[in-house]
């Protein structure tokens, strides 16, 4: 019988710590733990590999472990399942760890958008569907089926170049900000981009607007990164003008335009780590990463961009209690919380993911 999560609820973090270490030692190379940078410290410290979405998807593809325990969110564990070999098992310690941005696009709405666009455009020849990796597997499969591709925050520019070399327009979902920031940095005018409002017929756009657009941006966003505002940067710089500002591309265009650097979580970490001793940074991304970076770099000043606490509540769901629960079940011979993408969907999604991995 599987061990019940309810028997773990009252364990302290310290008790979990010792038991996670023991379970990992027993499982040895049979198990690998992947940890996204937004994970809380109590979990993050147990990761064998940490990284941004791109790096972790490569770790998952290269792993030979029987069990891939993903301390991240649901779409990341789906990617691990899709890219790993058939006998490997992807596990998400808390099944409620989703991504609210990923949920802003679903297959029904994207198919509806595609068929509405088809009334105006020759979609299969004119439009490349590009999904941010923060999306459900069926949307990656949709891209695979329609000559499209997946991107992450660290390879978006290369992926947009790949897409534009094939077809003249891009339908980009679910994050409008990553799409807009990337295309704008590549030199595209804002008036060549439109936002597809998925609650309205034809996305709320006219035929002319659709025909003239190069980027059709899904009306999705990250509820964490939308909290960072240009005035947070202005206020901070007014007091400390020499500060370097660095943001994640899920932030708004206005925030990214006021930033000295824009990039993925891995890019943010590497840039601040490599900076001069004594430098001061204002960072626009999730709080757990910023706090850890601050502790890691005592020779620098690392500040969180917002006066509000912006944590990714779903990343936070993975706690040491869930982690030890899944590991001790594996030790006892039980798999709990397996993430398994249906085969038909996985084949198509893998096409779109492999296209991405071959580009960047
Ligand atoms: P990264 O790929 O930059 O780690 O971003 C993932 C994410 O969900 C950011 O909100
Ligand atoms: Fe999703 Fe935003 Fe959380 Fe990233 S920070 S996992 S985009 S909700």
PDB file of C-alpha atoms in Angstrom, residues 232-359:
ATOM      1  CA  UNK A 232       9.299  50.620  -8.874  1.00  0.00           C
ATOM      2  CA  UNK A 233      12.417  51.073 -11.004  1.00  0.00           C
ATOM      3  CA  UNK A 234      12.067  54.874 -11.132  1.00  0.00           C
ATOM      4  CA  UNK A 235      11.678  55.141  -7.351  1.00  0.00           C
ATOM      5  CA  UNK A 236      14.677  52.934  -6.676  1.00  0.00           C
ATOM      6  CA  UNK A 237      16.899  54.674  -9.230  1.00  0.00           C
ATOM      7  CA  UNK A 238      15.978  58.066  -7.787  1.00  0.00           C
ATOM      8  CA  UNK A 239      17.682  56.975  -4.560  1.00  0.00           C
ATOM      9  CA  UNK A 240      20.447  54.783  -6.021  1.00  0.00           C
ATOM     10  CA  UNK A 241      21.099  55.932  -9.603  1.00  0.00           C
ATOM     11  CA  UNK A 242      24.081  53.626 -10.161  1.00  0.00           C
ATOM     12  CA  UNK A 243      21.917  50.489  -9.736  1.00  0.00           C
ATOM     13  CA  UNK A 244      21.801  47.905 -12.519  1.00  0.00           C
ATOM     14  CA  UNK A 245      18.294  46.680 -13.300  1.00  0.00           C
ATOM     15  CA  UNK A 246      17.660  43.127 -14.482  1.00  0.00           C
ATOM     16  CA  UNK A 247      14.273  41.599 -15.317  1.00  0.00           C
ATOM     17  CA  UNK A 248      12.631  38.447 -16.571  1.00  0.00           C
ATOM     18  CA  UNK A 249      10.990  38.802 -20.028  1.00  0.00           C
ATOM     19  CA  UNK A 250       7.601  37.881 -18.527  1.00  0.00           C
ATOM     20  CA  UNK A 251       7.594  41.445 -17.125  1.00  0.00           C
ATOM     21  CA  UNK A 252       5.803  44.170 -19.082  1.00  0.00           C
ATOM     22  CA  UNK A 253       7.477  45.951 -22.011  1.00  0.00           C
ATOM     23  CA  UNK A 254       7.730  49.138 -19.914  1.00  0.00           C
ATOM     24  CA  UNK A 255       9.637  47.306 -17.168  1.00  0.00           C
ATOM     25  CA  UNK A 256      11.908  45.548 -19.668  1.00  0.00           C
ATOM     26  CA  UNK A 257      12.619  48.814 -21.474  1.00  0.00           C
ATOM     27  CA  UNK A 258      13.773  50.365 -18.202  1.00  0.00           C
ATOM     28  CA  UNK A 259      15.999  47.371 -17.441  1.00  0.00           C
ATOM     29  CA  UNK A 260      19.701  47.130 -18.291  1.00  0.00           C
ATOM     30  CA  UNK A 261      19.398  43.375 -18.795  1.00  0.00           C
ATOM     31  CA  UNK A 262      16.478  41.073 -19.632  1.00  0.00           C
ATOM     32  CA  UNK A 263      16.676  37.299 -19.525  1.00  0.00           C
ATOM     33  CA  UNK A 264      15.716  33.942 -18.104  1.00  0.00           C
ATOM     34  CA  UNK A 265      16.172  32.955 -14.471  1.00  0.00           C
ATOM     35  CA  UNK A 266      19.490  31.279 -15.305  1.00  0.00           C
ATOM     36  CA  UNK A 267      20.648  34.409 -17.159  1.00  0.00           C
ATOM     37  CA  UNK A 268      19.700  36.611 -14.203  1.00  0.00           C
ATOM     38  CA  UNK A 269      21.662  34.426 -11.787  1.00  0.00           C
ATOM     39  CA  UNK A 270      24.727  34.208 -14.000  1.00  0.00           C
ATOM     40  CA  UNK A 271      24.751  37.947 -14.760  1.00  0.00           C
ATOM     41  CA  UNK A 272      24.514  39.052 -11.131  1.00  0.00           C
ATOM     42  CA  UNK A 273      26.998  36.404  -9.948  1.00  0.00           C
ATOM     43  CA  UNK A 274      29.549  37.534 -12.540  1.00  0.00           C
ATOM     44  CA  UNK A 275      29.130  41.240 -11.784  1.00  0.00           C
ATOM     45  CA  UNK A 276      31.650  43.417  -9.985  1.00  0.00           C
ATOM     46  CA  UNK A 277      31.963  43.177  -6.247  1.00  0.00           C
ATOM     47  CA  UNK A 278      30.161  46.120  -4.608  1.00  0.00           C
ATOM     48  CA  UNK A 279      27.603  46.475  -7.410  1.00  0.00           C
ATOM     49  CA  UNK A 280      23.945  47.078  -6.643  1.00  0.00           C
ATOM     50  CA  UNK A 281      21.128  45.202  -8.433  1.00  0.00           C
ATOM     51  CA  UNK A 282      17.383  45.604  -8.703  1.00  0.00           C
ATOM     52  CA  UNK A 283      15.879  42.306  -9.810  1.00  0.00           C
ATOM     53  CA  UNK A 284      12.443  41.766 -11.372  1.00  0.00           C
ATOM     54  CA  UNK A 285      11.661  38.123 -10.888  1.00  0.00           C
ATOM     55  CA  UNK A 286      10.305  35.718  -8.277  1.00  0.00           C
ATOM     56  CA  UNK A 287      11.188  36.314  -4.622  1.00  0.00           C
ATOM     57  CA  UNK A 288      12.729  32.935  -3.723  1.00  0.00           C
ATOM     58  CA  UNK A 289      15.322  33.327  -6.467  1.00  0.00           C
ATOM     59  CA  UNK A 290      16.103  36.925  -5.480  1.00  0.00           C
ATOM     60  CA  UNK A 291      16.458  36.087  -1.767  1.00  0.00           C
ATOM     61  CA  UNK A 292      18.775  33.172  -2.548  1.00  0.00           C
ATOM     62  CA  UNK A 293      20.851  35.324  -4.901  1.00  0.00           C
ATOM     63  CA  UNK A 294      21.143  37.986  -2.208  1.00  0.00           C
ATOM     64  CA  UNK A 295      22.406  35.423   0.312  1.00  0.00           C
ATOM     65  CA  UNK A 296      24.769  33.923  -2.229  1.00  0.00           C
ATOM     66  CA  UNK A 297      26.375  37.272  -3.120  1.00  0.00           C
ATOM     67  CA  UNK A 298      27.275  39.041   0.163  1.00  0.00           C
ATOM     68  CA  UNK A 299      29.730  41.237  -1.756  1.00  0.00           C
ATOM     69  CA  UNK A 300      26.835  42.734  -3.783  1.00  0.00           C
ATOM     70  CA  UNK A 301      23.551  44.390  -2.954  1.00  0.00           C
ATOM     71  CA  UNK A 302      20.662  42.480  -4.482  1.00  0.00           C
ATOM     72  CA  UNK A 303      17.217  44.085  -4.152  1.00  0.00           C
ATOM     73  CA  UNK A 304      13.778  42.803  -5.036  1.00  0.00           C
ATOM     74  CA  UNK A 305      12.021  45.107  -7.516  1.00  0.00           C
ATOM     75  CA  UNK A 306       8.553  45.283  -6.000  1.00  0.00           C
ATOM     76  CA  UNK A 307       7.596  46.687  -2.589  1.00  0.00           C
ATOM     77  CA  UNK A 308       5.030  43.853  -2.536  1.00  0.00           C
ATOM     78  CA  UNK A 309       5.880  40.206  -1.898  1.00  0.00           C
ATOM     79  CA  UNK A 310       5.613  38.458  -5.282  1.00  0.00           C
ATOM     80  CA  UNK A 311       6.076  34.744  -4.908  1.00  0.00           C
ATOM     81  CA  UNK A 312       4.933  32.086  -7.300  1.00  0.00           C
ATOM     82  CA  UNK A 313       2.371  30.395  -5.077  1.00  0.00           C
ATOM     83  CA  UNK A 314       2.253  27.259  -7.200  1.00  0.00           C
ATOM     84  CA  UNK A 315       6.040  26.828  -7.210  1.00  0.00           C
ATOM     85  CA  UNK A 316       5.751  27.221  -3.440  1.00  0.00           C
ATOM     86  CA  UNK A 317       3.419  24.247  -3.179  1.00  0.00           C
ATOM     87  CA  UNK A 318       6.315  21.811  -3.388  1.00  0.00           C
ATOM     88  CA  UNK A 319       7.367  21.511   0.228  1.00  0.00           C
ATOM     89  CA  UNK A 320       9.793  19.111   1.935  1.00  0.00           C
ATOM     90  CA  UNK A 321       6.828  17.070   3.218  1.00  0.00           C
ATOM     91  CA  UNK A 322       5.683  16.270  -0.343  1.00  0.00           C
ATOM     92  CA  UNK A 323       9.237  15.633  -1.477  1.00  0.00           C
ATOM     93  CA  UNK A 324       9.974  13.109   1.267  1.00  0.00           C
ATOM     94  CA  UNK A 325       6.572  11.506   0.715  1.00  0.00           C
ATOM     95  CA  UNK A 326       7.244  10.777  -2.982  1.00  0.00           C
ATOM     96  CA  UNK A 327      10.805   9.591  -2.264  1.00  0.00           C
ATOM     97  CA  UNK A 328       9.868   7.239   0.572  1.00  0.00           C
ATOM     98  CA  UNK A 329       7.129   5.801  -1.611  1.00  0.00           C
ATOM     99  CA  UNK A 330       9.748   5.075  -4.284  1.00  0.00           C
ATOM    100  CA  UNK A 331      11.937   3.391  -1.660  1.00  0.00           C
ATOM    101  CA  UNK A 332       8.913   1.281  -0.677  1.00  0.00           C
ATOM    102  CA  UNK A 333       8.348   0.366  -4.333  1.00  0.00           C
ATOM    103  CA  UNK A 334       5.395   2.685  -5.022  1.00  0.00           C
ATOM    104  CA  UNK A 335       5.154   5.429  -7.605  1.00  0.00           C
ATOM    105  CA  UNK A 336       2.940   8.325  -6.562  1.00  0.00           C
ATOM    106  CA  UNK A 337       2.146  11.490  -8.538  1.00  0.00           C
ATOM    107  CA  UNK A 338       3.428  10.195 -11.852  1.00  0.00           C
ATOM    108  CA  UNK A 339       2.973  12.640 -14.726  1.00  0.00           C
ATOM    109  CA  UNK A 340       2.207  10.737 -17.877  1.00  0.00           C
ATOM    110  CA  UNK A 341       1.349  12.488 -21.132  1.00  0.00           C
ATOM    111  CA  UNK A 342      -0.899  10.393 -23.445  1.00  0.00           C
ATOM    112  CA  UNK A 343       1.227   8.793 -26.170  1.00  0.00           C
ATOM    113  CA  UNK A 344      -0.402  10.426 -29.202  1.00  0.00           C
ATOM    114  CA  UNK A 345      -0.060  13.862 -27.640  1.00  0.00           C
ATOM    115  CA  UNK A 346       3.487  13.143 -26.451  1.00  0.00           C
ATOM    116  CA  UNK A 347       4.687  12.219 -29.962  1.00  0.00           C
ATOM    117  CA  UNK A 348       3.503  15.521 -31.448  1.00  0.00           C
ATOM    118  CA  UNK A 349       4.651  17.577 -28.459  1.00  0.00           C
ATOM    119  CA  UNK A 350       8.066  15.939 -28.728  1.00  0.00           C
ATOM    120  CA  UNK A 351       8.316  17.082 -32.342  1.00  0.00           C
ATOM    121  CA  UNK A 352       7.830  20.702 -31.261  1.00  0.00           C
ATOM    122  CA  UNK A 353      10.226  20.298 -28.310  1.00  0.00           C
ATOM    123  CA  UNK A 354      12.878  18.608 -30.439  1.00  0.00           C
ATOM    124  CA  UNK A 355      12.607  21.403 -32.999  1.00  0.00           C
ATOM    125  CA  UNK A 356      13.333  23.800 -30.152  1.00  0.00           C
ATOM    126  CA  UNK A 357      16.263  21.765 -28.858  1.00  0.00           C
ATOM    127  CA  UNK A 358      17.769  21.590 -32.340  1.00  0.00           C
ATOM    128  CA  UNK A 359      17.623  25.401 -32.629  1.00  0.00           C
TER     129      UNK A 359
END
